[in-house]
PDB file of C-alpha atoms in Angstrom:
ATOM      1  CA  MET A 163      97.554 111.738  85.255  1.00  0.00           C
ATOM      2  CA  SER A 164      95.127 110.327  87.829  1.00  0.00           C
ATOM      3  CA  VAL A 165      92.565 107.647  87.065  1.00  0.00           C
ATOM      4  CA  GLU A 166      88.997 108.314  88.180  1.00  0.00           C
ATOM      5  CA  ILE A 167      87.497 105.331  90.016  1.00  0.00           C
ATOM      6  CA  LYS A 168      83.765 104.792  89.552  1.00  0.00           C
ATOM      7  CA  ARG A 169      82.365 104.392  93.065  1.00  0.00           C
ATOM      8  CA  PRO A 170      79.218 102.277  93.622  1.00  0.00           C
ATOM      9  CA  GLU A 171      76.117 103.766  95.252  1.00  0.00           C
ATOM     10  CA  LYS A 172      75.930 100.883  97.754  1.00  0.00           C
ATOM     11  CA  VAL A 173      78.326  98.308  99.126  1.00  0.00           C
ATOM     12  CA  ILE A 174      79.052  95.394  96.780  1.00  0.00           C
ATOM     13  CA  PRO A 175      80.196  92.715  99.265  1.00  0.00           C
ATOM     14  CA  GLU A 176      81.617  90.427  96.558  1.00  0.00           C
ATOM     15  CA  LYS A 177      84.067  93.182  95.564  1.00  0.00           C
ATOM     16  CA  VAL A 178      84.941  94.014  99.177  1.00  0.00           C
ATOM     17  CA  VAL A 179      85.630  90.615 100.775  1.00  0.00           C
ATOM     18  CA  GLY A 180      89.136  89.500  99.914  1.00  0.00           C
ATOM     19  CA  PHE A 181      90.208  92.939  98.660  1.00  0.00           C
ATOM     20  CA  ALA A 182      93.970  93.162  99.224  1.00  0.00           C
ATOM     21  CA  ILE A 183      95.132  96.096 101.300  1.00  0.00           C
ATOM     22  CA  GLY A 184      98.682  95.132 100.488  1.00  0.00           C
ATOM     23  CA  GLU A 185     101.984  93.900 101.775  1.00  0.00           C
ATOM     24  CA  GLN A 186     104.324  95.691 104.119  1.00  0.00           C
ATOM     25  CA  GLU A 187     107.698  94.726 105.594  1.00  0.00           C
ATOM     26  CA  VAL A 188     108.293  95.715 109.215  1.00  0.00           C
ATOM     27  CA  VAL A 189     111.100  95.239 111.713  1.00  0.00           C
ATOM     28  CA  ILE A 190     110.623  95.483 115.487  1.00  0.00           C
ATOM     29  CA  SER A 191     113.587  97.321 117.007  1.00  0.00           C
ATOM     30  CA  SER A 192     114.407  97.287 120.726  1.00  0.00           C
ATOM     31  CA  LYS A 193     113.659 101.034 120.832  1.00  0.00           C
ATOM     32  CA  ASN A 194     110.169 100.517 119.339  1.00  0.00           C
ATOM     33  CA  ALA A 195     109.504  97.543 121.612  1.00  0.00           C
ATOM     34  CA  ILE A 196     110.431  99.592 124.694  1.00  0.00           C
ATOM     35  CA  LEU A 197     108.438 102.652 123.609  1.00  0.00           C
ATOM     36  CA  TYR A 198     105.406 100.461 122.969  1.00  0.00           C
ATOM     37  CA  ALA A 199     105.726  98.776 126.382  1.00  0.00           C
ATOM     38  CA  LEU A 200     106.061 102.142 128.132  1.00  0.00           C
ATOM     39  CA  GLY A 201     103.130 103.498 126.126  1.00  0.00           C
ATOM     40  CA  ILE A 202     100.780 100.776 127.315  1.00  0.00           C
ATOM     41  CA  GLY A 203     101.855 101.274 130.947  1.00  0.00           C
ATOM     42  CA  ILE A 204     104.099  98.300 131.561  1.00  0.00           C
ATOM     43  CA  SER A 205     106.470 100.438 133.635  1.00  0.00           C
ATOM     44  CA  SER A 206     103.982 100.991 136.463  1.00  0.00           C
ATOM     45  CA  SER A 207     106.447  99.124 138.687  1.00  0.00           C
ATOM     46  CA  PRO A 208     109.846  99.942 137.129  1.00  0.00           C
ATOM     47  CA  LEU A 209     111.913  97.433 139.111  1.00  0.00           C
ATOM     48  CA  CYS A 210     109.486  94.531 138.857  1.00  0.00           C
ATOM     49  CA  PRO A 211     111.252  91.714 136.946  1.00  0.00           C
ATOM     50  CA  ARG A 212     108.025  90.894 135.074  1.00  0.00           C
ATOM     51  CA  HIS A 213     107.959  94.479 133.753  1.00  0.00           C
ATOM     52  CA  LEU A 214     111.697  95.008 133.369  1.00  0.00           C
ATOM     53  CA  LYS A 215     111.988  92.383 130.658  1.00  0.00           C
ATOM     54  CA  TYR A 216     109.807  94.551 128.370  1.00  0.00           C
ATOM     55  CA  VAL A 217     111.334  97.967 129.081  1.00  0.00           C
ATOM     56  CA  TYR A 218     115.073  97.334 129.552  1.00  0.00           C
ATOM     57  CA  GLU A 219     116.964  95.997 126.545  1.00  0.00           C
ATOM     58  CA  LEU A 220     119.847  94.695 128.706  1.00  0.00           C
ATOM     59  CA  ALA A 221     117.524  92.545 130.809  1.00  0.00           C
ATOM     60  CA  GLU A 222     118.538  88.904 130.613  1.00  0.00           C
ATOM     61  CA  ASP A 223     115.124  87.852 129.292  1.00  0.00           C
ATOM     62  CA  PHE A 224     114.318  91.010 127.258  1.00  0.00           C
ATOM     63  CA  ALA A 225     111.199  90.362 125.169  1.00  0.00           C
ATOM     64  CA  VAL A 226     108.756  92.077 122.868  1.00  0.00           C
ATOM     65  CA  PHE A 227     105.267  92.523 124.316  1.00  0.00           C
ATOM     66  CA  PRO A 228     103.108  90.551 121.850  1.00  0.00           C
ATOM     67  CA  THR A 229     100.339  93.099 121.317  1.00  0.00           C
ATOM     68  CA  ILE A 230     102.847  95.344 119.534  1.00  0.00           C
ATOM     69  CA  THR A 231     101.566  93.601 116.404  1.00  0.00           C
ATOM     70  CA  THR A 232      98.448  95.798 116.602  1.00  0.00           C
ATOM     71  CA  VAL A 233     100.494  98.894 115.743  1.00  0.00           C
ATOM     72  CA  LEU A 234     102.740  97.467 113.037  1.00  0.00           C
ATOM     73  CA  LEU A 235     100.293  98.051 110.191  1.00  0.00           C
ATOM     74  CA  ASP A 236     100.389 101.541 108.691  1.00  0.00           C
ATOM     75  CA  ALA A 237      96.915 102.898 109.548  1.00  0.00           C
ATOM     76  CA  SER A 238      97.042 105.538 106.812  1.00  0.00           C
ATOM     77  CA  LYS A 239      97.476 102.733 104.282  1.00  0.00           C
ATOM     78  CA  ILE A 240      94.210 101.147 105.454  1.00  0.00           C
ATOM     79  CA  PHE A 241      92.178 104.306 104.885  1.00  0.00           C
ATOM     80  CA  GLU A 242      93.878 104.973 101.551  1.00  0.00           C
ATOM     81  CA  THR A 243      93.091 101.426 100.421  1.00  0.00           C
ATOM     82  CA  LEU A 244      89.470 101.588 101.586  1.00  0.00           C
ATOM     83  CA  SER A 245      89.053 104.605  99.354  1.00  0.00           C
ATOM     84  CA  LEU A 246      90.311 102.478  96.409  1.00  0.00           C
ATOM     85  CA  CYS A 247      88.180  99.392  97.134  1.00  0.00           C
ATOM     86  CA  PRO A 248      85.820  98.990  94.130  1.00  0.00           C
ATOM     87  CA  GLY A 249      83.007  97.582  96.289  1.00  0.00           C
ATOM     88  CA  LEU A 250      82.792 100.471  98.757  1.00  0.00           C
ATOM     89  CA  PRO A 251      80.932 103.710  98.095  1.00  0.00           C
ATOM     90  CA  ASP A 252      82.473 107.044  99.045  1.00  0.00           C
ATOM     91  CA  PHE A 253      82.171 107.757 102.762  1.00  0.00           C
ATOM     92  CA  ASN A 254      83.079 110.479 105.188  1.00  0.00           C
ATOM     93  CA  PRO A 255      86.258 109.493 107.055  1.00  0.00           C
ATOM     94  CA  MET A 256      84.708 110.973 110.210  1.00  0.00           C
ATOM     95  CA  ALA A 257      82.189 108.104 110.067  1.00  0.00           C
ATOM     96  CA  LEU A 258      84.957 105.498 110.433  1.00  0.00           C
ATOM     97  CA  LEU A 259      85.311 104.047 113.930  1.00  0.00           C
ATOM     98  CA  HIS A 260      87.803 101.519 115.255  1.00  0.00           C
ATOM     99  CA  GLY A 261      86.007  98.586 116.857  1.00  0.00           C
ATOM    100  CA  GLU A 262      87.429  95.403 118.278  1.00  0.00           C
ATOM    101  CA  GLN A 263      90.948  94.161 117.794  1.00  0.00           C
ATOM    102  CA  SER A 264      92.158  90.609 118.286  1.00  0.00           C
ATOM    103  CA  VAL A 265      95.637  89.125 118.098  1.00  0.00           C
ATOM    104  CA  THR A 266      96.699  85.510 117.722  1.00  0.00           C
ATOM    105  CA  ILE A 267     100.397  84.801 118.256  1.00  0.00           C
ATOM    106  CA  PHE A 268     101.828  81.507 116.966  1.00  0.00           C
ATOM    107  CA  SER A 269     105.467  82.018 117.975  1.00  0.00           C
ATOM    108  CA  PRO A 270     107.367  84.597 120.051  1.00  0.00           C
ATOM    109  CA  LEU A 271     108.178  87.887 118.360  1.00  0.00           C
ATOM    110  CA  ARG A 272     111.863  88.565 117.858  1.00  0.00           C
ATOM    111  CA  LEU A 273     113.783  91.802 117.732  1.00  0.00           C
ATOM    112  CA  ASP A 274     115.420  93.037 114.550  1.00  0.00           C
ATOM    113  CA  THR A 275     113.553  90.433 112.539  1.00  0.00           C
ATOM    114  CA  LYS A 276     111.853  91.263 109.264  1.00  0.00           C
ATOM    115  CA  TYR A 277     108.142  90.399 109.172  1.00  0.00           C
ATOM    116  CA  LEU A 278     105.998  90.483 106.062  1.00  0.00           C
ATOM    117  CA  LEU A 279     102.449  91.718 106.739  1.00  0.00           C
ATOM    118  CA  ILE A 280      99.800  90.657 104.232  1.00  0.00           C
ATOM    119  CA  THR A 281      96.554  92.500 104.801  1.00  0.00           C
ATOM    120  CA  LYS A 282      93.104  92.081 103.281  1.00  0.00           C
ATOM    121  CA  ILE A 283      89.449  92.729 103.996  1.00  0.00           C
ATOM    122  CA  LYS A 284      88.212  89.511 105.569  1.00  0.00           C
ATOM    123  CA  SER A 285      84.494  90.304 105.807  1.00  0.00           C
ATOM    124  CA  ILE A 286      81.840  93.008 105.705  1.00  0.00           C
ATOM    125  CA  ASP A 287      78.501  92.908 107.502  1.00  0.00           C
ATOM    126  CA  ASP A 288      75.505  95.246 107.474  1.00  0.00           C
ATOM    127  CA  LYS A 289      74.811  96.030 111.132  1.00  0.00           C
ATOM    128  CA  GLY A 290      71.750  98.211 110.498  1.00  0.00           C
ATOM    129  CA  LYS A 291      73.334 101.562 111.386  1.00  0.00           C
ATOM    130  CA  GLY A 292      76.532 100.940 109.487  1.00  0.00           C
ATOM    131  CA  ALA A 293      78.933  98.444 107.991  1.00  0.00           C
ATOM    132  CA  LEU A 294      81.369  96.373 110.033  1.00  0.00           C
ATOM    133  CA  LEU A 295      84.564  95.611 108.115  1.00  0.00           C
ATOM    134  CA  CYS A 296      86.997  93.020 109.404  1.00  0.00           C
ATOM    135  CA  ILE A 297      90.577  93.730 108.336  1.00  0.00           C
ATOM    136  CA  GLU A 298      92.938  90.780 108.671  1.00  0.00           C
ATOM    137  CA  SER A 299      96.694  91.196 108.742  1.00  0.00           C
ATOM    138  CA  ARG A 300      98.916  88.118 108.767  1.00  0.00           C
ATOM    139  CA  GLY A 301     102.540  88.418 109.824  1.00  0.00           C
ATOM    140  CA  TYR A 302     105.085  86.018 108.327  1.00  0.00           C
ATOM    141  CA  HIS A 303     108.763  85.416 108.951  1.00  0.00           C
ATOM    142  CA  GLN A 304     110.508  83.342 106.286  1.00  0.00           C
ATOM    143  CA  SER A 305     107.098  82.115 105.068  1.00  0.00           C
ATOM    144  CA  ALA A 306     106.090  80.866 108.554  1.00  0.00           C
ATOM    145  CA  LEU A 307     102.922  82.416 110.001  1.00  0.00           C
ATOM    146  CA  VAL A 308     103.869  84.205 113.248  1.00  0.00           C
ATOM    147  CA  PHE A 309     100.740  86.212 114.095  1.00  0.00           C
ATOM    148  CA  ILE A 310      97.289  87.260 112.899  1.00  0.00           C
ATOM    149  CA  ASN A 311      95.668  90.595 113.715  1.00  0.00           C
ATOM    150  CA  GLU A 312      91.972  91.168 113.121  1.00  0.00           C
ATOM    151  CA  MET A 313      90.597  94.676 113.356  1.00  0.00           C
ATOM    152  CA  GLY A 314      86.954  95.624 113.234  1.00  0.00           C
ATOM    153  CA  LEU A 315      86.178  98.955 111.556  1.00  0.00           C
ATOM    154  CA  PHE A 316      82.657 100.359 111.722  1.00  0.00           C
ATOM    155  CA  ILE A 317      81.547 102.830 109.044  1.00  0.00           C
ATOM    156  CA  ARG A 318      78.461 104.704 110.248  1.00  0.00           C
ATOM    157  CA  GLY A 319      75.697 105.175 107.706  1.00  0.00           C
ATOM    158  CA  MET A 320      76.928 102.569 105.220  1.00  0.00           C
ATOM    159  CA  THR A 321      73.864 100.291 105.214  1.00  0.00           C
ATOM    160  CA  ASN A 322      71.200  98.552 103.152  1.00  0.00           C
ATOM    161  CA  PHE A 323      73.306  95.887 101.497  1.00  0.00           C
ATOM    162  CA  ALA A 324      73.137  92.135 101.744  1.00  0.00           C
ATOM    163  CA  SER A 325      76.057  90.650 103.674  1.00  0.00           C
ATOM    164  CA  PRO A 326      77.687  87.772 101.801  1.00  0.00           C
ATOM    165  CA  VAL A 327      77.416  84.270 103.171  1.00  0.00           C
ATOM    166  CA  THR A 328      80.967  83.341 104.160  1.00  0.00           C
ATOM    167  CA  SER A 329      82.687  81.137 106.675  1.00  0.00           C
ATOM    168  CA  LEU A 330      84.826  84.064 107.776  1.00  0.00           C
ATOM    169  CA  LYS A 331      83.809  85.738 111.005  1.00  0.00           C
ATOM    170  CA  SER A 332      84.440  89.308 112.124  1.00  0.00           C
ATOM    171  CA  PRO A 333      85.948  89.954 115.572  1.00  0.00           C
ATOM    172  CA  GLY A 334      83.196  89.585 118.139  1.00  0.00           C
ATOM    173  CA  ASN A 335      80.936  87.553 115.832  1.00  0.00           C
ATOM    174  CA  THR A 336      80.857  83.887 116.692  1.00  0.00           C
TER     175      THR A 336
END
């Protein structure tokens, strides 16, 4: 039996900001680290020692390229959660655009280490032609903060609401 969620006509910022997208445990394997590095073009010079350390697991200084944190969060979970957020009206998923992404790394990422991602909606702003949501995902290892990802999502056509006054800033807003 499914529960029908009453969707608001307009954005209710107080019900959006702080809405928990959830928790997710992830592990970065050497295979995933290498595939990510190859995918972003690190192998343009395959024998370069600066590149080799990201694409060859037997390299003496093998490391995880830090921006891998941008792909750890399950993107389908974000959309699913946005559709459950009590402060957001229904919207066409084709109106959802990925905006800026920022990463802050506090300590080196380690292979085969379990990270707990805690994700929430950090802010929402009316930009005139749509709403800019800032999704914040914090990665922890043994309760120590290792990284923070902030992702800006723009939803075209979601307008005419008062943005809340908060101290939280969206990526690109200073």
